[in-house]
PDB file of C-alpha atoms and ligand atoms in Angstrom:
ATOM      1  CA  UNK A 160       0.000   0.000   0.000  1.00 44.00           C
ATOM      2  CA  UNK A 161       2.445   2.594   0.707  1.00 44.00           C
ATOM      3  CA  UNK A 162       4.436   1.498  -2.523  1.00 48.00           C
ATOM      4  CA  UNK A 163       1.093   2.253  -4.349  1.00 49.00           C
ATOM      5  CA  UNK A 164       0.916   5.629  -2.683  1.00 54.00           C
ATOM      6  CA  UNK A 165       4.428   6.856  -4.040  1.00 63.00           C
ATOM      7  CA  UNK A 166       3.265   6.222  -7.629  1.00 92.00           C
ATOM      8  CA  UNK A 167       0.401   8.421  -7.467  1.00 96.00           C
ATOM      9  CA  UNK A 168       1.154  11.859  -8.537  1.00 98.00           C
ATOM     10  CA  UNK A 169      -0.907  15.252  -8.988  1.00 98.00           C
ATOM     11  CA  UNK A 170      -0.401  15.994 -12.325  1.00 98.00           C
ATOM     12  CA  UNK A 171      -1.250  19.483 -13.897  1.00 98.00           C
ATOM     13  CA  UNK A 172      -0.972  20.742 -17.480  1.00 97.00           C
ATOM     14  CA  UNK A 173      -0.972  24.074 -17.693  1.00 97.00           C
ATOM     15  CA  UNK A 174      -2.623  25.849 -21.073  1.00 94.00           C
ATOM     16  CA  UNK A 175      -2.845  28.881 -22.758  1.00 91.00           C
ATOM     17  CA  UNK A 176      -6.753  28.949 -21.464  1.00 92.00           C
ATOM     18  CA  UNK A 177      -7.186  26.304 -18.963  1.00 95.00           C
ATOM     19  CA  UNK A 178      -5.365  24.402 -16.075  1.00 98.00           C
ATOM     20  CA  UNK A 179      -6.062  21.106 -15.712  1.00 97.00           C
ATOM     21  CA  UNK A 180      -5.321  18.625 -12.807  1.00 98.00           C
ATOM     22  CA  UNK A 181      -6.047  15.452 -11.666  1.00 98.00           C
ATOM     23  CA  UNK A 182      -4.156  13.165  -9.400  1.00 98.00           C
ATOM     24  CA  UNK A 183      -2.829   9.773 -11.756  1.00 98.00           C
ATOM     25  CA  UNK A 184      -1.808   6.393 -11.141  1.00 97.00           C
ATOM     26  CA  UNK A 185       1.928   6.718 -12.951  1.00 96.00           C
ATOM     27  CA  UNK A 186       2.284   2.802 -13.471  1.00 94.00           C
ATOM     28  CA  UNK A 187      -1.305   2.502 -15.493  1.00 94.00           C
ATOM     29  CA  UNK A 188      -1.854   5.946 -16.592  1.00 95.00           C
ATOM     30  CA  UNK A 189      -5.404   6.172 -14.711  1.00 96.00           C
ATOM     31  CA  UNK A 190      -6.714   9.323 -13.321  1.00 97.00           C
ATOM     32  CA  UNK A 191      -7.593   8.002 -10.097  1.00 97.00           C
ATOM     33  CA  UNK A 192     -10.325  10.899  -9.615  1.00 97.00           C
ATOM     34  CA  UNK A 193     -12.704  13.353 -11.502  1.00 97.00           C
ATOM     35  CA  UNK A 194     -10.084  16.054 -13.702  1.00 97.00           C
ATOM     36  CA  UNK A 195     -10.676  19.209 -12.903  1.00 98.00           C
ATOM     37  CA  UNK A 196     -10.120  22.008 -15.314  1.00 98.00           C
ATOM     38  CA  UNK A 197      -9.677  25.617 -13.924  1.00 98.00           C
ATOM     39  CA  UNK A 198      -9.325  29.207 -16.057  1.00 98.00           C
ATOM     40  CA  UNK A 199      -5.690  30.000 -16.469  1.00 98.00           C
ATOM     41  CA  UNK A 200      -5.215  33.203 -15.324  1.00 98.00           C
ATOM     42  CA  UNK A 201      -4.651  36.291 -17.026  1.00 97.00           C
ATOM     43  CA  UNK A 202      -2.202  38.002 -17.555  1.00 97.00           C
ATOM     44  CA  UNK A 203      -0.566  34.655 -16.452  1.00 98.00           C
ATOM     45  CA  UNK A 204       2.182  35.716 -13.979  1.00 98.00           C
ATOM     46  CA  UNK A 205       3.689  33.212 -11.695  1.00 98.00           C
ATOM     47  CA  UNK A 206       1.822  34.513  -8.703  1.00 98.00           C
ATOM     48  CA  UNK A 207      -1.943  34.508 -10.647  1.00 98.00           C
ATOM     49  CA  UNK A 208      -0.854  30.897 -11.672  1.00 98.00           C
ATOM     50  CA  UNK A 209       0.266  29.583  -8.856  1.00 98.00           C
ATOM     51  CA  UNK A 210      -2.434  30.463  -6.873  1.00 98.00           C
ATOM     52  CA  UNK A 211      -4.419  28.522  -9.393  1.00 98.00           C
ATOM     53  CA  UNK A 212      -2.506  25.536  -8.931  1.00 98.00           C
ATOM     54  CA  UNK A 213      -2.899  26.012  -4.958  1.00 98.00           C
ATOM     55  CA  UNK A 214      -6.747  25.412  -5.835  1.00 98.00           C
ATOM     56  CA  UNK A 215      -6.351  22.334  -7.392  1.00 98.00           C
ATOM     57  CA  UNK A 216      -3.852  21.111  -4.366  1.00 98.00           C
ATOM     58  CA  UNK A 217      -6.684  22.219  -2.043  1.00 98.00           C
ATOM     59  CA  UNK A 218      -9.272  20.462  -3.884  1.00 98.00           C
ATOM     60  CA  UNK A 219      -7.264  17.264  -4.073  1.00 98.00           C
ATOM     61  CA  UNK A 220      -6.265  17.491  -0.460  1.00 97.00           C
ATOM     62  CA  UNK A 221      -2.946  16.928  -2.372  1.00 97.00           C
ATOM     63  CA  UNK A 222       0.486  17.118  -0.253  1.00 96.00           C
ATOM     64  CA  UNK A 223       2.304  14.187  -2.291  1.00 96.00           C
ATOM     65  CA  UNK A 224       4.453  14.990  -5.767  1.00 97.00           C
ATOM     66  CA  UNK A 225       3.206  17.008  -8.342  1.00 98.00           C
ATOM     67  CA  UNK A 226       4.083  17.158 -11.979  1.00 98.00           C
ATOM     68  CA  UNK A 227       3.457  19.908 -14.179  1.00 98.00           C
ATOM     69  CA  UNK A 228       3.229  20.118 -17.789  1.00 98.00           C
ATOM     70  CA  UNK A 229       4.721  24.029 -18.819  1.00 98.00           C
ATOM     71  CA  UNK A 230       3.974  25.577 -22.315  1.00 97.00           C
ATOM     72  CA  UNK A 231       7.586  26.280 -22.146  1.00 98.00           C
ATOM     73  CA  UNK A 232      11.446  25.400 -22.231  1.00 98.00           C
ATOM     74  CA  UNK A 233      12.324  23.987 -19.059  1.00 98.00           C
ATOM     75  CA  UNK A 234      15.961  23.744 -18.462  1.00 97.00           C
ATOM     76  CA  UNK A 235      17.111  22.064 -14.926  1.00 94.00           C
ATOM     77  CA  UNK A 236      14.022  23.509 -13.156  1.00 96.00           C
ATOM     78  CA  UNK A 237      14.068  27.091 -15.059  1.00 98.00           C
ATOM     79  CA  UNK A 238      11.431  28.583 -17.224  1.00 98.00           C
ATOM     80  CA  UNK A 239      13.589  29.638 -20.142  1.00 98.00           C
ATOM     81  CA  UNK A 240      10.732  30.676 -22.621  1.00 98.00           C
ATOM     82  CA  UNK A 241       7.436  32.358 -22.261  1.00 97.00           C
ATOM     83  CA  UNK A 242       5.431  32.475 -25.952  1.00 94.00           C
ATOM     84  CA  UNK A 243       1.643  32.559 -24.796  1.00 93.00           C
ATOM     85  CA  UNK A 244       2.543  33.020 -21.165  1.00 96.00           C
ATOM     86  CA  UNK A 245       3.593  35.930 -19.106  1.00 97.00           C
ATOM     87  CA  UNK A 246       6.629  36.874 -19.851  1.00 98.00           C
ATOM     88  CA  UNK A 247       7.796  37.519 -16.375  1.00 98.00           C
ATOM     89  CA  UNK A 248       8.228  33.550 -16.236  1.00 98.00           C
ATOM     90  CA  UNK A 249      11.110  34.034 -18.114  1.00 98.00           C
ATOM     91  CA  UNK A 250      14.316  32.534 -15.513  1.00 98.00           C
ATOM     92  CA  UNK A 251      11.763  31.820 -12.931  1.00 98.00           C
ATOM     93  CA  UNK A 252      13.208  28.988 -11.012  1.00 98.00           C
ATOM     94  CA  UNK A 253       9.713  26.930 -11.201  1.00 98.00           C
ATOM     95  CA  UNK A 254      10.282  24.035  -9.763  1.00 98.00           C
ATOM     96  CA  UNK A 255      11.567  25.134  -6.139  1.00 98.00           C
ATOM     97  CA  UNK A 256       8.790  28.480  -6.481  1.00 98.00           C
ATOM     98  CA  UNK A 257       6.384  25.911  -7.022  1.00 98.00           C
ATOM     99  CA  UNK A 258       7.203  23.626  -3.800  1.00 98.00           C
ATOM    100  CA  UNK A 259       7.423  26.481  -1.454  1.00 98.00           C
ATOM    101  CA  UNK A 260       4.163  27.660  -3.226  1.00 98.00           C
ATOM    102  CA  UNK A 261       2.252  24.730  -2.257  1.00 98.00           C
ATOM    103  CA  UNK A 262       4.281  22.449   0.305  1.00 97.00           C
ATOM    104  CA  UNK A 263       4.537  19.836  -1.787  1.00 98.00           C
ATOM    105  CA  UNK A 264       7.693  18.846  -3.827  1.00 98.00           C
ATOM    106  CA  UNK A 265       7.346  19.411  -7.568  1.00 98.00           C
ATOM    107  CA  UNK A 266       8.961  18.742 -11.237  1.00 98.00           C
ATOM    108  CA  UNK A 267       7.846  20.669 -14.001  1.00 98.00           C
ATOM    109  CA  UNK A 268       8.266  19.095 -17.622  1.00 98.00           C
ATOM    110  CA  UNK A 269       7.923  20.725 -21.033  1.00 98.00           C
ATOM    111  CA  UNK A 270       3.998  20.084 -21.926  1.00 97.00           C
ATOM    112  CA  UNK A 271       4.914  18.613 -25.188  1.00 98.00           C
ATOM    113  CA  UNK A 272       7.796  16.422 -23.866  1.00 98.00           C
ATOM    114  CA  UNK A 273       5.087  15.515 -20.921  1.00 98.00           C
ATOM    115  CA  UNK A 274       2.557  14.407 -23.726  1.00 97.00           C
ATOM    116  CA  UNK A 275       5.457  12.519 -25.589  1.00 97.00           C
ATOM    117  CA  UNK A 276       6.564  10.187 -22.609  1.00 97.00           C
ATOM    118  CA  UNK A 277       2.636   9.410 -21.706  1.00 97.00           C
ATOM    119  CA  UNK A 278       2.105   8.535 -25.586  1.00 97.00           C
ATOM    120  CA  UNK A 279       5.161   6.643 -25.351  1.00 96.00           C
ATOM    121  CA  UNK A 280       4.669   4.580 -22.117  1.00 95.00           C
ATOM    122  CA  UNK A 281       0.821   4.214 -22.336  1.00 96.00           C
ATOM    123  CA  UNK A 282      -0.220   5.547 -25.769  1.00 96.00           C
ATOM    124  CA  UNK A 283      -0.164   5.777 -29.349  1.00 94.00           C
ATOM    125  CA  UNK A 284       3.718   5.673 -29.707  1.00 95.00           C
ATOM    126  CA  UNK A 285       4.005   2.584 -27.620  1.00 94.00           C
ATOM    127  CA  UNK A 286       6.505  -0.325 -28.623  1.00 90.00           C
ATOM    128  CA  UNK A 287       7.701   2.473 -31.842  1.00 92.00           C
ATOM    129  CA  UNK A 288      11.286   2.169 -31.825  1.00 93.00           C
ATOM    130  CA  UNK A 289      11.361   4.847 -34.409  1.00 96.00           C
ATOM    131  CA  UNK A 290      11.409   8.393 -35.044  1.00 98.00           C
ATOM    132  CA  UNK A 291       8.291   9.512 -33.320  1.00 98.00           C
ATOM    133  CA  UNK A 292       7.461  13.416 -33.639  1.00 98.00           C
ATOM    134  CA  UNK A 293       4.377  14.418 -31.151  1.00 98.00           C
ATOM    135  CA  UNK A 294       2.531  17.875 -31.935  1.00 97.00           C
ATOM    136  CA  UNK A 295      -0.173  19.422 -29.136  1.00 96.00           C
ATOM    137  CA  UNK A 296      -1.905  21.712 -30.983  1.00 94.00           C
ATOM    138  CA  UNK A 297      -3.924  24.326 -28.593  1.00 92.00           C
ATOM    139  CA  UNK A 298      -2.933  28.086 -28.145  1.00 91.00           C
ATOM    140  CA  UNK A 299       0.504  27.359 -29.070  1.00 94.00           C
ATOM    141  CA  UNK A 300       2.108  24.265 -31.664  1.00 97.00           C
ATOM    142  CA  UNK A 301       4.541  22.313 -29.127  1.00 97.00           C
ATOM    143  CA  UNK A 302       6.746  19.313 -29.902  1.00 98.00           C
ATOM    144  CA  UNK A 303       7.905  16.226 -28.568  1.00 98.00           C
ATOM    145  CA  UNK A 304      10.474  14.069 -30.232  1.00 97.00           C
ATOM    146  CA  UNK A 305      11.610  10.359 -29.896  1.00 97.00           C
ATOM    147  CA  UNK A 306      14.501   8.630 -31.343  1.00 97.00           C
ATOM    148  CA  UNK A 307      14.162   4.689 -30.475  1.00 96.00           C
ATOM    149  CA  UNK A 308      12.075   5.903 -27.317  1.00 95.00           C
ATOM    150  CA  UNK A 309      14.854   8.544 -26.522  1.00 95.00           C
ATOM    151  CA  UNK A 310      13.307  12.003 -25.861  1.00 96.00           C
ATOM    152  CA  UNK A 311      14.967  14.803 -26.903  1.00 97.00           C
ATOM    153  CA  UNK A 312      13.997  17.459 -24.515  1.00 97.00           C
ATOM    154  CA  UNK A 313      12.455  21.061 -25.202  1.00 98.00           C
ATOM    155  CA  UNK A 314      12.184  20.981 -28.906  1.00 97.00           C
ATOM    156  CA  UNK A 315      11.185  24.023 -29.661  1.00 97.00           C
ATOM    157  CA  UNK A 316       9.267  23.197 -33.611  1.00 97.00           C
ATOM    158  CA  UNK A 317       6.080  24.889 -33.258  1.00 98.00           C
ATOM    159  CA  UNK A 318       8.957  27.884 -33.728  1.00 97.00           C
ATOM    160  CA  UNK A 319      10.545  27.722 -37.233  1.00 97.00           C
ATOM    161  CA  UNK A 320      10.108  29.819 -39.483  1.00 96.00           C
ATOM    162  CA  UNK A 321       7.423  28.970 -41.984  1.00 94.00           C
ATOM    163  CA  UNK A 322       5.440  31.228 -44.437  1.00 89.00           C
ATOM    164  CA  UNK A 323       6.961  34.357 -43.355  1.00 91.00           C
ATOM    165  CA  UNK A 324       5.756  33.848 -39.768  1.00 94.00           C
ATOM    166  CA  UNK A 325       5.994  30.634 -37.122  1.00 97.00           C
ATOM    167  CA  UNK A 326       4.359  26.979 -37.810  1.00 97.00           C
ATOM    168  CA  UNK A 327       2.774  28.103 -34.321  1.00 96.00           C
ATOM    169  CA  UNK A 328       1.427  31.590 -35.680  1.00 96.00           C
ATOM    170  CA  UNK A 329       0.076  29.958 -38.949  1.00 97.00           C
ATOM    171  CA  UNK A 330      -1.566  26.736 -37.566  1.00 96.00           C
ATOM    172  CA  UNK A 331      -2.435  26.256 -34.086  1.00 95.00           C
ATOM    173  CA  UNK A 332      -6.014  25.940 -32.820  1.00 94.00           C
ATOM    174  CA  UNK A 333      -6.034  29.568 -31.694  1.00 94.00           C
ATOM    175  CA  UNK A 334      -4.845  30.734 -35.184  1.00 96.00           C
ATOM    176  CA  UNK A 335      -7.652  28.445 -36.255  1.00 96.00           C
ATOM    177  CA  UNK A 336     -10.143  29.778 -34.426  1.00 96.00           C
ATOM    178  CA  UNK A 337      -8.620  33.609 -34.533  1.00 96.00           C
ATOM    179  CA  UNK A 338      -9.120  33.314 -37.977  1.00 97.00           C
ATOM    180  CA  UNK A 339     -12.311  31.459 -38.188  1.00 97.00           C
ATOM    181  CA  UNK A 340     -11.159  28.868 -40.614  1.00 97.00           C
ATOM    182  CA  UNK A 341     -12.982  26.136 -41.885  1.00 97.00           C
ATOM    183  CA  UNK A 342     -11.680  22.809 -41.101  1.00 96.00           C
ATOM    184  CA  UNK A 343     -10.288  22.493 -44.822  1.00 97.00           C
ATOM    185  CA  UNK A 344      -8.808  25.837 -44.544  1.00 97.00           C
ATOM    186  CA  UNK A 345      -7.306  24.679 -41.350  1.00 96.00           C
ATOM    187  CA  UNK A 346      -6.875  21.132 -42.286  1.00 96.00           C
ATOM    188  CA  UNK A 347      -4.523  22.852 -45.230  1.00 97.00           C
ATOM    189  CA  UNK A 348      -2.516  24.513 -42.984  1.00 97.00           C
ATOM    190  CA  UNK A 349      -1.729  22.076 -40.638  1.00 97.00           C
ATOM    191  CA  UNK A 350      -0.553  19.865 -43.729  1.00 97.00           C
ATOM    192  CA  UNK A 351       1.713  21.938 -45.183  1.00 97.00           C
ATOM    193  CA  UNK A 352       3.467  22.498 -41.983  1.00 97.00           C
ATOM    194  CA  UNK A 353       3.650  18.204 -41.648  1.00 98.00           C
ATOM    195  CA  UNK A 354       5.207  18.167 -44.848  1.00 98.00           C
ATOM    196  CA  UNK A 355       7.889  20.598 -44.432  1.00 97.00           C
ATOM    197  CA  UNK A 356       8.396  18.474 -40.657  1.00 98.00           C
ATOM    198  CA  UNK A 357       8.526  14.982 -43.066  1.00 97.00           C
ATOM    199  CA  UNK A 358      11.225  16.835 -45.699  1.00 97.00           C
ATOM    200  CA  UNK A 359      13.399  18.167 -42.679  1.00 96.00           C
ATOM    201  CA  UNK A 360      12.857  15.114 -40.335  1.00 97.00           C
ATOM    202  CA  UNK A 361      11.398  11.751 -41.879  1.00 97.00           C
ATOM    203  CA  UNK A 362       9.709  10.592 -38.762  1.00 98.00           C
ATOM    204  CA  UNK A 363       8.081   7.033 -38.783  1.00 97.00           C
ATOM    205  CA  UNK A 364       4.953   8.336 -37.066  1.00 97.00           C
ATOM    206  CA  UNK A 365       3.395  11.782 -36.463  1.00 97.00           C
ATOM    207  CA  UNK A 366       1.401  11.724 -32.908  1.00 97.00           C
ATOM    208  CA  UNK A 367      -1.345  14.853 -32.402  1.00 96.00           C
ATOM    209  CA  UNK A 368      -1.990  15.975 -29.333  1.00 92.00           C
ATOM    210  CA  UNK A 369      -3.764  18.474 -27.481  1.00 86.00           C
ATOM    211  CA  UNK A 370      -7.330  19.111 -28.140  1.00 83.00           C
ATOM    212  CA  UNK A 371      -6.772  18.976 -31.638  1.00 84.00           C
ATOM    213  CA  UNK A 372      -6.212  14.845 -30.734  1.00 82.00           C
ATOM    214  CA  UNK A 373     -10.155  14.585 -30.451  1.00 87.00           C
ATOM    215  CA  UNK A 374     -11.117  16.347 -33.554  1.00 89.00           C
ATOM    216  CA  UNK A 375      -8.311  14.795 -36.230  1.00 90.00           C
ATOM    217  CA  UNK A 376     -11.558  13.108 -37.729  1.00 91.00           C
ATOM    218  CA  UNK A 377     -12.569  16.933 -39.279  1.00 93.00           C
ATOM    219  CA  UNK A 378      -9.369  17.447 -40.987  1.00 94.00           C
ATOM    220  CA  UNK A 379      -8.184  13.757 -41.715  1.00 92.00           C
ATOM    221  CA  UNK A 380      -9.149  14.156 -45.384  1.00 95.00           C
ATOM    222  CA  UNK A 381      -6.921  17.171 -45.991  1.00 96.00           C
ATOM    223  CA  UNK A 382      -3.531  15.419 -44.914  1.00 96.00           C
ATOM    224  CA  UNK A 383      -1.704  14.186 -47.151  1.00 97.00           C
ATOM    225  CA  UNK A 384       1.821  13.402 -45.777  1.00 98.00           C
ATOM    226  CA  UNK A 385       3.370   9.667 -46.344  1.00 97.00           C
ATOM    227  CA  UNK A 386       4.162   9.309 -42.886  1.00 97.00           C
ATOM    228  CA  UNK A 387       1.508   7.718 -40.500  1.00 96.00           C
ATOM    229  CA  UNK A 388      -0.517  10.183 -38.556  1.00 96.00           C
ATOM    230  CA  UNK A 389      -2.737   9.315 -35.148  1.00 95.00           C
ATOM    231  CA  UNK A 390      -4.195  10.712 -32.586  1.00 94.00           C
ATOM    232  CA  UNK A 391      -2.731  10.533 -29.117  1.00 95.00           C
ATOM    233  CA  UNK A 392      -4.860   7.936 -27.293  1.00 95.00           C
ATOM    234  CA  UNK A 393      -4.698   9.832 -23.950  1.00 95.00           C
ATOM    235  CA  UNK A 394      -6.095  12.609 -25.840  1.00 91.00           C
ATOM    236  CA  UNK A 395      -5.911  16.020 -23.593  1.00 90.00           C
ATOM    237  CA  UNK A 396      -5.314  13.898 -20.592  1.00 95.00           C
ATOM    238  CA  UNK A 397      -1.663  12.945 -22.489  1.00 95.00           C
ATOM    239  CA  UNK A 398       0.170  16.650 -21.021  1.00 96.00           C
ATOM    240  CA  UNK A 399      -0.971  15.742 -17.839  1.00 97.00           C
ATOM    241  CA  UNK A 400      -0.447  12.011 -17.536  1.00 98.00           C
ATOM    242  CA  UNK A 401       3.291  12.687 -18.556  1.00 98.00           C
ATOM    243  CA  UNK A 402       3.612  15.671 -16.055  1.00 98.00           C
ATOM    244  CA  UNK A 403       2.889  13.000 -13.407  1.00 98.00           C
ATOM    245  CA  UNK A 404       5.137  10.468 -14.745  1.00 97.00           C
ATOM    246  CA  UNK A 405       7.979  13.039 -15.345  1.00 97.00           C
ATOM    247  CA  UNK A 406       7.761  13.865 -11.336  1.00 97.00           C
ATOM    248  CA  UNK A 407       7.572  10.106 -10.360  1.00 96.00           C
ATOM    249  CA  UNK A 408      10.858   9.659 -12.037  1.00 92.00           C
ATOM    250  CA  UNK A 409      12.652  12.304 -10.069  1.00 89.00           C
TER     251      UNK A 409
HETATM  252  C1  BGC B  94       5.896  26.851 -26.468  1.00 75.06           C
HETATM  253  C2  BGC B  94       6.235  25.397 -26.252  1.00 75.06           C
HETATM  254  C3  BGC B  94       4.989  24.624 -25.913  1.00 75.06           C
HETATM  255  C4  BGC B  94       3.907  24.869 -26.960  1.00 75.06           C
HETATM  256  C5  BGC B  94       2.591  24.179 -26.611  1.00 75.06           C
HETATM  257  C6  BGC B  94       4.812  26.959 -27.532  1.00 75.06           C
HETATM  258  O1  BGC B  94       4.493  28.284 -27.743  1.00 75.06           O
HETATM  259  O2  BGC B  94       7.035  27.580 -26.898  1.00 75.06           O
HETATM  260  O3  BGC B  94       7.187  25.275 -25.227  1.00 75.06           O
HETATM  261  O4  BGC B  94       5.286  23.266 -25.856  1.00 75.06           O
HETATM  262  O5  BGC B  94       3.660  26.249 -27.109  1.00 75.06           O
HETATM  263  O6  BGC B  94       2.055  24.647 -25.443  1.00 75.06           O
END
């Protein structure tokens, strides 16, 4: 019993619109109670978002480890990048802010890299030994990439340049929905940026995550790429899942 209690994590993804927590049994992947979603903040400073993420603690009655997806480059507990957060993230020192935040110890993980390892322990890219390339698709395009189940951490993709502006600024959800494109328009988009990713990176499988993972069905007929293309099976849960697996580890 008290082995079983040390896998069981809080994990939290944080998004560009919501935060979303719910404590997860890190062996099977389960969410061991009811998620709970919350507004993110905003403007999304550290303080507005942390007191957020005390809400969900309280609510849990949490005081074990928590993992937390970040739309961001984490380096060795920093927050290095801040592109649809507040920028006054930027060389925040998250994870020890965090733990004296909310008394409990926590790890915080890239959200894209946190999607990858939950796709790759309990989801779509299981048993690939491949080159696996995950993108969550919400306010911002994030990416999570596997070599022969290696991650390598904080790829920043959703930020090359593409079409005089970012794959993130031409084909994320919010773009999408910004723009009010149809789901061909959209559908378009998204596969011109996969087939500039297959000519710079030949992956054996492309993974989509984020909330775009439920709705692939609406632009499935406008991709065209060689390489296969599925939705995560954790769906949105995937950023979360991972966070909590990411903190188990540590
Ligand atoms: C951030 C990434 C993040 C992605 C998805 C991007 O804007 O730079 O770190 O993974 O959004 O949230």
């Amino acid at each position: 019993m008290a082995l079983l209690r040390t896998m069981e994590v809080l994990g939290i993804d944080f998004g560009g619109t919501g935060i979303k927590g719910a404590p997860i049994n890190t062996v099977n992947a389960e969410l061991l109670a009811e998620r709970v979603r919350l507004e993110t903040p905003q403007p999304s400073t550290p303080e507005a978002v942390a007191a957020t993420i005390i809400e969900l603690v309280k609510h849990f009655n949490w005081t074990g480890k928590i993992g937390i997806g970040f739309p961001s480059v984490i380096q060795n507990g920093v927050v290095l990048t801040a592109a649809n957060i507040d920028k006054s993230w930027i060389g925040v020192k998250v994870n020890q802010f965090l733990s004296v935040k909310t008394g409990c110890e926590v790890f915080v993980v890239n959200d894209a890299d946190a999607a990858g390892l939950a796709e790759l322990h309990h989801g779509a890219a299981k048993g690939n030994n491949g080159v696996v390339m995950l993108l969550t698709i919400g306010t911002g395009i994030g990416t999570a990439f596997f070599n022969k189940s290696e991650l390598l951490p904080n790829t920043e993709l959703g930020h090359l340049q593409f079409n005089k502006e970012t794959v993130e600024k031409y084909a994320s959800d919010a773009v999408r929905k910004k723009l009010d494109l149809t789901w061909k328009k959209w559908g378009m988009r998204l596969d011109e940026v996969l087939h500039y990713y297959e000519q710079l990176f030949y992956p054996d499988l492309f993974i989509i995550g984020g909330g775009t993972s439920k709705r692939l069905d609406k632009i499935e007929e406008f991709i065209t790429v060689k390489t296969p293309i599925v939705p995560a099976q954790l769906q949105n849960n995937a950023g979360m899942i991972g966070a909590a697996m990411f903190a188990n580890k540590k």
